[in-house]
Amino acid sequence: MAGRQPKGERIFRGIAVSAGVCRGKILVLHRTRHVIGRRELTEAEVPGEVQRFEQALVRTRHQILELQRKVMKELGANEANIFDAHLLMLEDQVLVGEVIRAVREQKLNADYVFHSVAERYAEAIAGANDEYLRERTADLRDLTVRVLDNLLDVKDQFDLRHLAEPRILISHDLSPSTTAQLDRKLTLGFATDIGGQTSHTAIMARSLGIPAVVGLHDISHELDSDDYGLLDGYNGVVIVNPTDQTLFEYGQLLKRRASLDEKLHEIETQPAITLDGTPIRLSANIENPGDVEAVRTHGAEGVGLFRTEFLFLNRAQLPDEEEQYRAYHEVAAALKPHPVVIRTLDLGGDKFASHLQLAQELNPFLGWRAIRFCLQQPEMFRRQLRAILRASAEGNVKMMYPMISGLDELNQANALVGQYRAELRAEGKPFDDKMEIGVMIEIPSAVLVANSLAGPAKFFSIGSNDLIQYALAADRTNEKVSHLYEPTHPAIVRLIKMTVDAAHEHGIHAAVCGEMAGDPVLVPLLLGLGVDELSTAPTGIAPVKYLIRRLKLEEARALAAFALQSSSPAETLNRCQTLAREIAPSLFESKI
Ligand code: PEP
Ligand code: MG
């Protein structure tokens, strides 16, 4: 009797979005599509149909609010706010109005009309230039399914609250609202065909602590439920029918990872100080007051970059002065006496608030963004500057402007601050008269005039993400030119050195707050170039600190000296990797 052929090992590679490794039986989720027919209505049926649609909207709204309450209780405000986008779309008078009008005028059934209108909107958003907006397509499709479920009286098709046994979930996509309902104990991990690092589903997976891999192309069609799989959320890999050898290797990897996690946990409360005794300021990048807890638990010394634009996105109205003041004040008060550097609004480029209805630009990264935009939107800028000044009364607030290209912009912005200080003084509202104001150095022209910026600017913070894109003319969001986007390019090394030198000549300090600061491979180079402070995402703090505590500054300086005379980005990167792996090998051992 021929036995069943064991299936061979298969490896799928995607994008790692939530750390951890799990193994177990797979459950492939195939959403059964709604059957939506086109039905003509009689005149008498029309009012009933409109009412049916409106009731479905009300029911959907209740369900989303319920979900939002649940997420708020279990995960917190950041994750709960994700559903604001759903609610906004649900209340969008243009979309709802268009459906009702079409039902009335064309006398067609609401499910058919709603589905076609919502799909048209989703396609338009999916084709948008702006990444943030594109990612809202998943939210709109999620909402569309919910409204159709209610219109067609279909039960939630993916009720994942009651899995019978532990499973790795595989699906084409997993909407944020489905993700929010996952049973944490029985969901071992999940993997999807589509999605990116910054999608809401990815953010939610990280908050839930469920290992996840996205962007696996068509894995949901390749696998069957009950296949046995292993999901690696560190390296973005799913392995089906893993061999004994693979399972053994993963066993080893997990042991190494557990021992690294323990080491990282141990140094959370230790100072960031090099082996030869130089303390390095290590601070965190945050986007919301809710991130304060993570700043503390990961052992950062305050905030080096508070990206305030996230208070402006995903909502119907701009935040007023009071709301902003509360947000800035909350962070400053919670982290006192550590400094909190609040960056003024950096909208535009790839961060874009839909309610501002900015015209599409041919070159958004070279266009009307950040300080350029704020200086021309005086009312909006005034609200933010006043809010920051008022929060500065806590005594530990600093402020910086993004995208400064030259001295004029800095002087103009500082003149406004002077004006608002006078206003607040007249109103008897307290603020810190000595609050330091700095600039982000992220445009090459700012590096070239750094000598005149230092003085009016009390510190520099190098935005390496933008500095690299502008210096090398390589769009940071365009995969086709990502091979040109090289942090170790000699031009970048020299720009950083020039910035640090100009800062030090004028007795001010130079930080780096772009992604380079959170990459343990590049940290020795930055410190060797003389950078005084590194600011990175809270989860990036411990690995960087671990490396700093094993680094001698003289090794870092030798590396920087090599990089400054090298003409090869690859050679410099290679040297950086060799040094980092030599002094902190455990940081690199959970890679396969
Ligand atoms: C940068 O450009 O490096 C930076 C920190 O700012 P953002 O990524 O928000 O543009
Ligand atoms: Mg920037």
Coordinates of C-alpha atoms in Angstrom, one line a residue, residues 1 72 74 80 220 286 327 383 407 574-575 586:
M1 CA 0.0 0.0 0.0
M72 CA -9.1 51.0 23.4
E74 CA -7.2 46.0 25.3
A80 CA -8.2 52.5 18.7
S220 CA -2.9 32.3 0.3
I286 CA 7.8 59.4 18.9
A327 CA -0.7 66.6 23.7
R383 CA -1.7 77.6 16.8
L407 CA 18.9 81.3 7.2
N574 CA 31.6 46.5 4.7
R575 CA 33.9 48.1 7.3
S586 CA 24.7 38.6 19.3

